[in-house]
Coordinates of N, CA and C in Angstrom, one line a residue:
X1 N 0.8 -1.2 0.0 CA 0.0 0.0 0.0 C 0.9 1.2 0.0
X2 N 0.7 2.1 -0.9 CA 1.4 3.3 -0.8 C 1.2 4.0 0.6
X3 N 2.4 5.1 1.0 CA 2.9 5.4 2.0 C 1.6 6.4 2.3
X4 N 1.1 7.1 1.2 CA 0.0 8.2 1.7 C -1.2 7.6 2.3
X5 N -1.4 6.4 1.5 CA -2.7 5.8 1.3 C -2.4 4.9 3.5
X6 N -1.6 4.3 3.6 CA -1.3 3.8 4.8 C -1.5 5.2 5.6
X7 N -0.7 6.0 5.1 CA -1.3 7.1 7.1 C -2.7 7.6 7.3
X8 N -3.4 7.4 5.7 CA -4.6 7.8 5.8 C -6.0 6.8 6.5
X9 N -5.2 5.6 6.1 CA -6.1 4.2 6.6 C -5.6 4.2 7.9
X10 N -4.5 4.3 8.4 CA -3.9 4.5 9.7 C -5.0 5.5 10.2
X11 N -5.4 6.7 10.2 CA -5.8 8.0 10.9 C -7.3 7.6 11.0
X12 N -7.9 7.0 9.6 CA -9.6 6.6 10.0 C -9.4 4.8 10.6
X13 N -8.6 4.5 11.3 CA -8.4 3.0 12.1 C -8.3 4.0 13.5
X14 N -8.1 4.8 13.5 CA -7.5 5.5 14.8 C -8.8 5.9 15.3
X15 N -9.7 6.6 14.8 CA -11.2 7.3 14.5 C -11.9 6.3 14.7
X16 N -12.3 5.1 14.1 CA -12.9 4.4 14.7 C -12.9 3.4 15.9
X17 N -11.6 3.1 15.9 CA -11.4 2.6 17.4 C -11.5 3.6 18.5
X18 N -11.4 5.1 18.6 CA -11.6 5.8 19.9 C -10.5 6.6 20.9
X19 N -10.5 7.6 21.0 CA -9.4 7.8 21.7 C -9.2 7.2 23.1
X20 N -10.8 6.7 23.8 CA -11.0 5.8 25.2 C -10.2 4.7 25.1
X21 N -10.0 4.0 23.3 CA -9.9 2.6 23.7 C -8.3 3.1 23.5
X22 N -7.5 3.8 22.9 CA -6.6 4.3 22.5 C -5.4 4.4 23.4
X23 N -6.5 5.3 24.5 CA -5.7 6.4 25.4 C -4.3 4.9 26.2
X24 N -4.6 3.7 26.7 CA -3.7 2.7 27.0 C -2.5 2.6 26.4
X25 N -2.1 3.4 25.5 CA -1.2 3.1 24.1 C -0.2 4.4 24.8
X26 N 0.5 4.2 24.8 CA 2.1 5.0 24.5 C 2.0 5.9 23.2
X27 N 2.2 6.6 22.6 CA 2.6 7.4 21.1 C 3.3 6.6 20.4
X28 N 4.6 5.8 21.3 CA 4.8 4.8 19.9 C 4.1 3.7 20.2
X29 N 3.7 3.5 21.0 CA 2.8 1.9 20.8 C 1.5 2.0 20.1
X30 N 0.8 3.1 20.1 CA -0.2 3.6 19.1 C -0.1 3.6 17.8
X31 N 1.5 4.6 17.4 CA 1.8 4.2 15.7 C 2.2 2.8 15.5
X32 N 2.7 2.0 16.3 CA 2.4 0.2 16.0 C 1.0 0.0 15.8
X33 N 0.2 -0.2 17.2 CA -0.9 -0.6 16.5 C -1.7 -0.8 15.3
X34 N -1.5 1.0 14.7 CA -2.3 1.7 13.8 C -1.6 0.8 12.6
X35 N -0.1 0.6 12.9 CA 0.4 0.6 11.6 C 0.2 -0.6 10.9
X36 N 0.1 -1.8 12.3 CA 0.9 -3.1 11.5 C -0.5 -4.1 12.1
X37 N -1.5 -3.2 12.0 CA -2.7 -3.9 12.0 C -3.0 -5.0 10.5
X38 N -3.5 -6.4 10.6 CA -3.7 -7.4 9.5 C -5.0 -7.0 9.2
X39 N -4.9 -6.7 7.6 CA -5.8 -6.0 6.6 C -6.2 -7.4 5.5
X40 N -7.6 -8.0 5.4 CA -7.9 -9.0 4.5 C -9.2 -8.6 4.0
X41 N -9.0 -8.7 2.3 CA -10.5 -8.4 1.4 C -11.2 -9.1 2.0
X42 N -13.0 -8.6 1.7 CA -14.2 -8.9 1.6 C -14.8 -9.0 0.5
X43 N -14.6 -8.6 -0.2 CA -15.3 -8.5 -1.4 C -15.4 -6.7 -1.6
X44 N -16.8 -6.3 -2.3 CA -17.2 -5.0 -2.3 C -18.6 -4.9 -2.4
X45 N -18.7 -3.6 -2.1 CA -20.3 -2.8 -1.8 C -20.2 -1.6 -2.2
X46 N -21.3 -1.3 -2.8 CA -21.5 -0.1 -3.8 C -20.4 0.2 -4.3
X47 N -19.7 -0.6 -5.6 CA -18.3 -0.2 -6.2 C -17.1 -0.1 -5.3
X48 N -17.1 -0.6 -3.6 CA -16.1 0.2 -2.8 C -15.3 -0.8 -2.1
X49 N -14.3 -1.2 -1.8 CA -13.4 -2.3 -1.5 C -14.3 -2.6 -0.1
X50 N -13.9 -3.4 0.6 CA -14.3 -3.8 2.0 C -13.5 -4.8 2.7
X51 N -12.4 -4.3 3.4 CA -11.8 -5.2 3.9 C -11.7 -5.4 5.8
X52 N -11.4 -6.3 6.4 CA -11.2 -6.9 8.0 C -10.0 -6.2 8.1
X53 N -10.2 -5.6 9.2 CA -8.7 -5.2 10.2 C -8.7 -5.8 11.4
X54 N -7.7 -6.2 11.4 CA -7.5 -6.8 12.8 C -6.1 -6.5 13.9
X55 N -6.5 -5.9 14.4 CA -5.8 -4.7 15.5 C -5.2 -5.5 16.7
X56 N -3.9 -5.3 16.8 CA -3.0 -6.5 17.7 C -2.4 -5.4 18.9
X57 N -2.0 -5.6 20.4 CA -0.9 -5.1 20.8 C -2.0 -4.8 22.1
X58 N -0.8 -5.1 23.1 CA -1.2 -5.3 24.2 C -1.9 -3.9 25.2
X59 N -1.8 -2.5 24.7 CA -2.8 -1.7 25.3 C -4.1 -1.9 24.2
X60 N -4.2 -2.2 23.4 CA -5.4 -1.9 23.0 C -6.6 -3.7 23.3
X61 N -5.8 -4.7 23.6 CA -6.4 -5.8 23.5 C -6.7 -6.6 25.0
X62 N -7.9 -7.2 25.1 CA -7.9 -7.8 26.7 C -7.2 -8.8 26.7
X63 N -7.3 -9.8 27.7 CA -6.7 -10.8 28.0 C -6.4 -11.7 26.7
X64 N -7.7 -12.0 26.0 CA -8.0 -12.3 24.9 C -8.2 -11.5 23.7
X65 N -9.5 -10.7 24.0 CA -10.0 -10.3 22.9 C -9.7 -9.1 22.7
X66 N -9.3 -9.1 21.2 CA -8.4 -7.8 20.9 C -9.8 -6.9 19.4
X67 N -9.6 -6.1 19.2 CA -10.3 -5.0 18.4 C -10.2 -5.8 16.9
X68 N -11.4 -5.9 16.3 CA -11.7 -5.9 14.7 C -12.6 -4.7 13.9
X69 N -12.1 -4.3 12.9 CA -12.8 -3.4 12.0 C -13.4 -3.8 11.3
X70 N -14.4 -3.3 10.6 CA -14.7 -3.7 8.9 C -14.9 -2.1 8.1
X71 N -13.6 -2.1 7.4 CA -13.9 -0.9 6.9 C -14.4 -0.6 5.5
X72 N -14.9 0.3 4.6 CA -15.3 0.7 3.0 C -14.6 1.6 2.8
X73 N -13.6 1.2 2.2 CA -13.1 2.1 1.2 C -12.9 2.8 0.4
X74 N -12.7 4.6 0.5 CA -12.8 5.1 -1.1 C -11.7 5.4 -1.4
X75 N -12.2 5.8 -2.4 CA -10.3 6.0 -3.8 C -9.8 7.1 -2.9
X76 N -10.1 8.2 -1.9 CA -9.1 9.0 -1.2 C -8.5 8.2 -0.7
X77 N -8.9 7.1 0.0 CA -8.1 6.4 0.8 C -9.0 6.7 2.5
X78 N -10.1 7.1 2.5 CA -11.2 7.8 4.1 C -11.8 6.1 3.6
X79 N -12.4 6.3 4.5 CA -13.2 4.8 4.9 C -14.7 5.0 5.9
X80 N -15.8 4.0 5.6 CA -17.1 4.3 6.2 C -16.3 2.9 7.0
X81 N -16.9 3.2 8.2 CA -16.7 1.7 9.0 C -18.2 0.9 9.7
X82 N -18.0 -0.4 8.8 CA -19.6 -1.2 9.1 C -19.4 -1.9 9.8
X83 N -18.3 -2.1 10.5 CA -18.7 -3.3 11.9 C -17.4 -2.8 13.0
X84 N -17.4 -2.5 13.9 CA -16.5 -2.1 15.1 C -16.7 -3.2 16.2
X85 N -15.9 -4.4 16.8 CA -16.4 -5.4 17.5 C -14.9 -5.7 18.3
X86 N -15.1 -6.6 19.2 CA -13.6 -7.1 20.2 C -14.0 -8.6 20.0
X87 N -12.9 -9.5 19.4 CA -13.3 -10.9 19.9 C -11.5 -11.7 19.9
X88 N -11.6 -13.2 19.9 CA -10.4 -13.4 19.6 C -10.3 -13.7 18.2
X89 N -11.1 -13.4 17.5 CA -11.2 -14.4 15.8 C -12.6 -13.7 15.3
X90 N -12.5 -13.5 14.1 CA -13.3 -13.1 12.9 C -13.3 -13.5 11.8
X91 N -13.8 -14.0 11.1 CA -13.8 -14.6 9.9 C -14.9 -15.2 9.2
X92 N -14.7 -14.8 7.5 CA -16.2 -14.6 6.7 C -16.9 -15.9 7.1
X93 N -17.6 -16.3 6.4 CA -18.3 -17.4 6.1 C -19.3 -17.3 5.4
X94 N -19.0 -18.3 4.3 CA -20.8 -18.2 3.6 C -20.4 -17.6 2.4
X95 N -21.3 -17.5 1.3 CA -21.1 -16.8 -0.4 C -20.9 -15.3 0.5
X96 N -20.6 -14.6 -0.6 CA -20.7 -13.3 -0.5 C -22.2 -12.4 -1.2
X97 N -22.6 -12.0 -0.9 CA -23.8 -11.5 -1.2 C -24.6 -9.7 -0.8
X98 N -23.5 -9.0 -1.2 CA -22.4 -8.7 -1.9 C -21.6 -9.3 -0.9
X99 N -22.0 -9.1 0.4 CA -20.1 -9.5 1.3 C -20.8 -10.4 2.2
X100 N -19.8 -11.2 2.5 CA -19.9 -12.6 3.4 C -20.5 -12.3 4.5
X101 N -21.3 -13.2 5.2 CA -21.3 -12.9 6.8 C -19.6 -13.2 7.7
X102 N -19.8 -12.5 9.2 CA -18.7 -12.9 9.7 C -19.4 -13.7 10.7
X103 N -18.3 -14.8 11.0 CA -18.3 -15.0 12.3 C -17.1 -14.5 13.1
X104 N -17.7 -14.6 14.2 CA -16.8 -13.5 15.6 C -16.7 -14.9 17.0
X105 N -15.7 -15.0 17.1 CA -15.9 -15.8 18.5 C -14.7 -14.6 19.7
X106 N -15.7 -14.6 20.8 CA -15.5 -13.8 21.9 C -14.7 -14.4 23.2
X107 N -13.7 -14.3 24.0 CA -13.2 -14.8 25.1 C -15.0 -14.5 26.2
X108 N -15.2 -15.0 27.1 CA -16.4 -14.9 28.0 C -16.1 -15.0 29.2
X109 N -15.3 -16.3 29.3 CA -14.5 -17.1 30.8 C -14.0 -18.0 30.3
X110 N -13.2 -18.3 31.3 CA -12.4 -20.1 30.9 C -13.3 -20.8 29.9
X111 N -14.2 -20.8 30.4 CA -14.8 -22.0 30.2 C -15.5 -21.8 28.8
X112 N -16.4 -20.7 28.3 CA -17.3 -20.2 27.4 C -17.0 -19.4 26.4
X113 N -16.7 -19.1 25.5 CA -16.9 -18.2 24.5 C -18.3 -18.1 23.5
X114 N -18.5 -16.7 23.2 CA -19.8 -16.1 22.8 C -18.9 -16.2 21.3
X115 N -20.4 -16.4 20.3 CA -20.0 -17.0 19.0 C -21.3 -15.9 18.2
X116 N -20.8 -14.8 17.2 CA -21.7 -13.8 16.7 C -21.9 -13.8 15.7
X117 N -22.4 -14.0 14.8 CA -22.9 -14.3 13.0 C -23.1 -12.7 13.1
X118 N -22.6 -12.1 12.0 CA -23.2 -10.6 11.7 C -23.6 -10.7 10.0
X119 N -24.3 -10.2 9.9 CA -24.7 -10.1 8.7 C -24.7 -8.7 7.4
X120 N -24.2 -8.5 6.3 CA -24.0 -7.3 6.1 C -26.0 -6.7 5.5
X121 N -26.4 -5.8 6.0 CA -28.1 -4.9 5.7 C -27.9 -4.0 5.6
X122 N -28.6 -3.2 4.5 CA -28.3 -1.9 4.8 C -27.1 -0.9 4.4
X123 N -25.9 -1.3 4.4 CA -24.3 -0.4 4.6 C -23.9 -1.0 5.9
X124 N -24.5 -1.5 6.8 CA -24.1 -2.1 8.1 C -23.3 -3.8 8.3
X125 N -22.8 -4.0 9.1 CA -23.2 -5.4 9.7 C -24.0 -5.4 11.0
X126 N -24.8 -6.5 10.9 CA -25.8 -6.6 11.8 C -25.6 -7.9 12.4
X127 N -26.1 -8.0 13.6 CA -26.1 -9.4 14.4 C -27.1 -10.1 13.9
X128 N -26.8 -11.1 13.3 CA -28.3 -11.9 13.0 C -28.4 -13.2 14.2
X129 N -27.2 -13.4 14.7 CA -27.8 -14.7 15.6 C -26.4 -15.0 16.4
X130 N -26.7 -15.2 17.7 CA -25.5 -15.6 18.9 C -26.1 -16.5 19.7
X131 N -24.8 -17.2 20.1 CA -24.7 -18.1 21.2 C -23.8 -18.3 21.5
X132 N -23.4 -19.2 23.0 CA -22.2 -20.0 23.6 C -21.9 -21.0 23.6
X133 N -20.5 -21.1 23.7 CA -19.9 -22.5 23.2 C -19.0 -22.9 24.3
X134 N -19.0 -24.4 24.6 CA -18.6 -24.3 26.2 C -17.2 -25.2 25.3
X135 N -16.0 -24.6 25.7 CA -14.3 -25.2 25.5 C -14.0 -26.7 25.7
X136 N -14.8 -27.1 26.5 CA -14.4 -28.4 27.2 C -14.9 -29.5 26.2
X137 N -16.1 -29.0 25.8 CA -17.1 -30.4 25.0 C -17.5 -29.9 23.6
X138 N -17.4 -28.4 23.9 CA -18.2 -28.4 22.1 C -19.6 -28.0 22.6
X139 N -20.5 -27.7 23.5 CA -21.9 -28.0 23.7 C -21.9 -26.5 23.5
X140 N -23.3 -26.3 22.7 CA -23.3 -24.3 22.6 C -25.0 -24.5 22.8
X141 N -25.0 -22.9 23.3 CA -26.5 -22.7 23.4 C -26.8 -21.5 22.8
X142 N -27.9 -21.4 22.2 CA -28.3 -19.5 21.6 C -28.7 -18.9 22.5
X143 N -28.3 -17.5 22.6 CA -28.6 -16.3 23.5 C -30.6 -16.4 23.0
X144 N -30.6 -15.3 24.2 CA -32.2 -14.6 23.7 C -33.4 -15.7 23.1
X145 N -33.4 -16.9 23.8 CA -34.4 -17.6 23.0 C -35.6 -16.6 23.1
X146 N -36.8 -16.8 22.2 CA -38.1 -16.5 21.9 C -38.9 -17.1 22.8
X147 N -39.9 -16.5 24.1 CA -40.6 -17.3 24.5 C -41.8 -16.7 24.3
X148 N -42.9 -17.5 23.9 CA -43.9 -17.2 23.3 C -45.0 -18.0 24.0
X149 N -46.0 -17.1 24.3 CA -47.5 -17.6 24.8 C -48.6 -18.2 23.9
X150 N -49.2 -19.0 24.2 CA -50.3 -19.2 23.4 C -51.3 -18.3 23.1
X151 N -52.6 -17.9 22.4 CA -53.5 -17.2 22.0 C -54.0 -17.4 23.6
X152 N -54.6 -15.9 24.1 CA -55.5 -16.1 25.2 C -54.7 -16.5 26.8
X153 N -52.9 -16.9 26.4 CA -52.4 -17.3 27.9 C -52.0 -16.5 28.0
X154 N -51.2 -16.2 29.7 CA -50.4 -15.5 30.0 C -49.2 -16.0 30.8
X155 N -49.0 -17.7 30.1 CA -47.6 -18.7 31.1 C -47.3 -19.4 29.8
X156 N -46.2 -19.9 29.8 CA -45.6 -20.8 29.1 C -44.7 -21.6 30.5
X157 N -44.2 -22.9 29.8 CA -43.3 -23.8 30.9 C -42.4 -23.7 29.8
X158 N -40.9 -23.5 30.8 CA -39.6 -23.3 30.3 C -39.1 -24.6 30.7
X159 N -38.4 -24.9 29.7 CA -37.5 -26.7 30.6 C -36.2 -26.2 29.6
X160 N -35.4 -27.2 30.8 CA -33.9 -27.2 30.2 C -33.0 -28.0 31.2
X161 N -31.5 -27.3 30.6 CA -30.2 -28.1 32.0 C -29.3 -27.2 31.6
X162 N -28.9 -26.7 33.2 CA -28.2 -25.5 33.6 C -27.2 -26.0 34.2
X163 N -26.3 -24.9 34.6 CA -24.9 -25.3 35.6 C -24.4 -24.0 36.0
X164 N -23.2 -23.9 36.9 CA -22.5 -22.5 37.1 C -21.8 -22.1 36.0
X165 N -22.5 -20.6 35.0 CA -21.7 -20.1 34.5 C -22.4 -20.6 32.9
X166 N -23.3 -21.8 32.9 CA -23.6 -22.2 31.7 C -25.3 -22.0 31.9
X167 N -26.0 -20.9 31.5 CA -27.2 -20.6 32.1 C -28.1 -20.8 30.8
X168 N -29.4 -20.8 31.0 CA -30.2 -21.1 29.8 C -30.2 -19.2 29.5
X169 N -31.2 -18.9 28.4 CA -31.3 -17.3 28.6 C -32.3 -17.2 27.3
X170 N -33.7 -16.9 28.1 CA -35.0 -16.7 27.2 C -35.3 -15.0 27.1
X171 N -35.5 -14.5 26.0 CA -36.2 -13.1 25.9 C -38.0 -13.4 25.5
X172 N -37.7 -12.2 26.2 CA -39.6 -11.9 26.8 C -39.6 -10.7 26.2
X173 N -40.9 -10.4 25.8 CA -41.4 -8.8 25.8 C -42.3 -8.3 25.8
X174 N -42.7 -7.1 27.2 CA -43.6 -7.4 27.8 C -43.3 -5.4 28.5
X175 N -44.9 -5.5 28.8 CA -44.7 -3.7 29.0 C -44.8 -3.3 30.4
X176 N -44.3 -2.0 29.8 CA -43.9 -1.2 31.3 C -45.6 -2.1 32.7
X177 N -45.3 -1.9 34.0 CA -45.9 -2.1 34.4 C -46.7 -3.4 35.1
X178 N -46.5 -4.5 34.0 CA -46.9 -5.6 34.0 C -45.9 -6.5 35.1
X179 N -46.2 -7.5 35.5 CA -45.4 -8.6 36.2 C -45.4 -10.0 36.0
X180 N -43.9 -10.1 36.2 CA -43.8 -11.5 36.0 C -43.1 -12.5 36.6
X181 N -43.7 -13.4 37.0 CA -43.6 -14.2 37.8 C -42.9 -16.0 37.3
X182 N -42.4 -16.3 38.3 CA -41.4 -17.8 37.7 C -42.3 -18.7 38.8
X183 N -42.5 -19.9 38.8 CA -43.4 -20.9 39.5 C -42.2 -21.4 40.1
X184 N -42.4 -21.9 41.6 CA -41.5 -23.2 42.4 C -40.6 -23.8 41.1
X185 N -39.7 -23.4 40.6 CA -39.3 -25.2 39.8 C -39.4 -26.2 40.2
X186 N -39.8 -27.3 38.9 CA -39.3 -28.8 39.4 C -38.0 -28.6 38.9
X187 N -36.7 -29.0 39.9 CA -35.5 -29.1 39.6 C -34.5 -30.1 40.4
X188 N -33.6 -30.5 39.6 CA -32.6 -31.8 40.3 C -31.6 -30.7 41.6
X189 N -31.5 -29.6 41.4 CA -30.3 -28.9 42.3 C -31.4 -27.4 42.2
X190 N -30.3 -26.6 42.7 CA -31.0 -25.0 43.0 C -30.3 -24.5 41.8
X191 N -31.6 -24.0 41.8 CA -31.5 -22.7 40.7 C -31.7 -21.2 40.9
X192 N -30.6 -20.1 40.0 CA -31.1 -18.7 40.2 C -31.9 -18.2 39.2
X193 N -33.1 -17.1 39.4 CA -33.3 -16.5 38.3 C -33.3 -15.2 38.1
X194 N -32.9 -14.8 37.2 CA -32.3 -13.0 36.7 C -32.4 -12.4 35.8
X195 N -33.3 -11.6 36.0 CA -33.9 -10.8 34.9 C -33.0 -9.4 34.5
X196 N -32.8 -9.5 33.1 CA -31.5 -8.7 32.8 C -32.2 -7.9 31.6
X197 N -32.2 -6.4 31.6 CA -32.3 -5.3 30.6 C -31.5 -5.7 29.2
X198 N -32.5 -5.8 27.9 CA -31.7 -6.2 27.1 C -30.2 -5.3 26.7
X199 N -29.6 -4.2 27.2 CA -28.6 -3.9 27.2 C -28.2 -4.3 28.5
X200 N -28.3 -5.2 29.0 CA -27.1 -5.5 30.1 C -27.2 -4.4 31.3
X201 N -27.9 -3.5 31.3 CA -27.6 -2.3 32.2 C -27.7 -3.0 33.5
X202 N -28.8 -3.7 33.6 CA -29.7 -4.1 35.0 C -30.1 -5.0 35.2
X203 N -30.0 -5.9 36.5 CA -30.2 -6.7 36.6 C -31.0 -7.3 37.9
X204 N -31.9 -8.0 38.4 CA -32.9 -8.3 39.2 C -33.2 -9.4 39.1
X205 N -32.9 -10.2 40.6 CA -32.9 -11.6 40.7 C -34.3 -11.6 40.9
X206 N -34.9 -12.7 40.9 CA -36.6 -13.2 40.7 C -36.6 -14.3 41.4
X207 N -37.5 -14.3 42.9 CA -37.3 -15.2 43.8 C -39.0 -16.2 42.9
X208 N -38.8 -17.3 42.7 CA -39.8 -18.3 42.6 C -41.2 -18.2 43.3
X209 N -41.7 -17.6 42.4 CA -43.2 -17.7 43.6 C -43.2 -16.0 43.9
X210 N -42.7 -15.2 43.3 CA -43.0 -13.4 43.9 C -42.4 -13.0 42.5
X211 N -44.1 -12.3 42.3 CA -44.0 -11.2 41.0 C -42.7 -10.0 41.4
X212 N -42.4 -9.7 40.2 CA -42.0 -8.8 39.8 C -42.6 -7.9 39.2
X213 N -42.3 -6.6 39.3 CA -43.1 -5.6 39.0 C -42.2 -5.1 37.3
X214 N -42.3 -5.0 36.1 CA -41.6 -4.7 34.9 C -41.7 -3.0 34.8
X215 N -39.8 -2.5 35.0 CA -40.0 -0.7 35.1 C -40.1 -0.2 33.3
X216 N -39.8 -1.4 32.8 CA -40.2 -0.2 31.4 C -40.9 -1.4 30.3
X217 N -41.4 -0.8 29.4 CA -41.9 -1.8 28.0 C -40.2 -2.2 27.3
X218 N -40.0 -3.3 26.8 CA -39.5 -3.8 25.4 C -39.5 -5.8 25.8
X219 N -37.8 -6.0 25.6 CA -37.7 -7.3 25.6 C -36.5 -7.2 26.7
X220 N -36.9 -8.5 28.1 CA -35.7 -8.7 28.6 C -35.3 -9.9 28.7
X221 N -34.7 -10.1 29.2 CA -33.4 -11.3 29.4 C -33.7 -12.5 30.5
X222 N -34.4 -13.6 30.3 CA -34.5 -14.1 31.9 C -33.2 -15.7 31.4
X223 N -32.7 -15.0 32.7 CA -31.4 -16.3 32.8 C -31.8 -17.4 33.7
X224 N -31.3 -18.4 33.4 CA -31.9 -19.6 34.6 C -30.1 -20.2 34.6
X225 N -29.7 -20.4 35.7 CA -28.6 -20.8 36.2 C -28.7 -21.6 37.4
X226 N -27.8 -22.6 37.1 CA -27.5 -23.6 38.2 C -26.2 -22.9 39.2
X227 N -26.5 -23.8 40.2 CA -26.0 -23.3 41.4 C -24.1 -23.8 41.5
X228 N -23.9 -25.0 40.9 CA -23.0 -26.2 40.7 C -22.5 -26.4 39.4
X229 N -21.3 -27.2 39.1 CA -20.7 -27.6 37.8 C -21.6 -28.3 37.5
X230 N -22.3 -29.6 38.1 CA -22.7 -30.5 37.9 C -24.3 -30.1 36.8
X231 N -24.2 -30.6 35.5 CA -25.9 -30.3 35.1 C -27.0 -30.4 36.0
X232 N -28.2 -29.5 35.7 CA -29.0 -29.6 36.7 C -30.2 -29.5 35.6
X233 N -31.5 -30.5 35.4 CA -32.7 -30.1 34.8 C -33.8 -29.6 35.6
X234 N -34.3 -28.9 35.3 CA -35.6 -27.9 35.1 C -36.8 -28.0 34.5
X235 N -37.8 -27.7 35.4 CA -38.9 -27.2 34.6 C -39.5 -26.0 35.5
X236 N -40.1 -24.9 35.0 CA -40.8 -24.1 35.4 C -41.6 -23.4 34.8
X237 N -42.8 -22.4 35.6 CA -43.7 -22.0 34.6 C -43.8 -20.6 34.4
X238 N -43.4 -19.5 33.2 CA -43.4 -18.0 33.7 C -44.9 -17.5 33.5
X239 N -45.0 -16.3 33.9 CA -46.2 -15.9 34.0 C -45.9 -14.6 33.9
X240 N -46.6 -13.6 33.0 CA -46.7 -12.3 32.8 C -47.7 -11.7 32.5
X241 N -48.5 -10.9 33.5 CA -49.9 -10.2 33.5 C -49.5 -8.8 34.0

């Protein structure tokens, strides 16, 4: 890549990663980063190159998971950026249509990594579908299942097998005001339940047998977790009136 074209891809790599995520970097450990970041085609979109950056060096990267780009390219050499993400691994998958889906796999814990299909809509990439994958065995489960009522109910029964750290995780959605409630489980061990803001902000354990009162309308997060390594199965019934 020519020398102009590099400080300019360098300066919109710098812009979209942030001066927050930045600020860890030294001045020279920064012009490393920027510099000797691994750059792989995509294909293109609207006539315009699209290629993966993948951003290495130890202020800008966690334990594991270190910074990926997806940038569009124009003939200045400026760039629109359609996917800004942290994982340990990125990579296409699938035809291109115009451009591949990625998959993303995330550090989580020892034990788990979160696995992200993005999809390119729009000028964007978008999440189309996630879940966890447990290191030890291979066993994965999808984030945010759909739980859905019948015409006329207001319970469904949840069943599954939980453990510490490996939790089931259903989305609801349900309006301001309303409450919802989890039945006694039938279960082989103890279970927690935690109701979590689909951004993560908040979170509110749900004792078995006592409504909860819902502070806003959309979709949240109910986790069911085991107490133990050991699997533990479940049944229970939610309720939301």
């Amino acid at each position: 890549m020519p020398a102009a074209a590099a400080l300019i891809l360098a300066a919109t790599l710098s812009r979209a990663l942030g001066d927050e995520l930045l600020s860890g970097c030294t001045a020279a450990e920064r012009q490393t980063v920027l510099h000797t970041a691994d750059t792989s085609p995509l294909g293109t979109a609207g006539g315009r190159r699209v290629v993966l950056v993948s951003v290495h060096g130890s202020c800008v990267c966690g334990t594991v998971n270190c910074p990926y780009v997806v940038l569009r390219l124009a003939p200045d050499g400026t760039a629109d950026v359609l996917l800004n993400t942290f994982a340990y691994e990125v990579a296409p998958t699938g035809p291109a249509a115009p451009l591949p889906n990625l998959r993303e796999l995330a550090h989580d814990s020892a034990l788990v990594s979160d696995e992200t299909v993005d999809a390119y809509r729009n000028g964007k990439y978008v999440v189309v579908s996630s879940a966890r994958i447990r290191g030890d065995n291979g066993a994965r489960k999808a984030n945010a299942v759909p739980v859905h009522f019948a015409a006329g109910t207001t319970s469904t029964v949840l069943s599954g097998s939980v453990s510490l750290g490996w939790y089931d995780e259903y989305a609801l959605a349900a309006a301001a005001g309303q409450r919802i409630t989890v039945s006694e489980p039938h279960a082989s061990g103890t279970l927690t339940f935690t109701l979590v803001d689909r951004d993560g902000a908040h979170a509110v354990d749900i004792a078995p047998g006592v409504a909860a009162v819902l502070p806003r309308s959309g979709v949240f997060l109910l986790h069911v977790e085991g107490s133990g390594e050991a699997a533990e199965s479940y049944r229970a019934t939610v309720t939301i009136r």
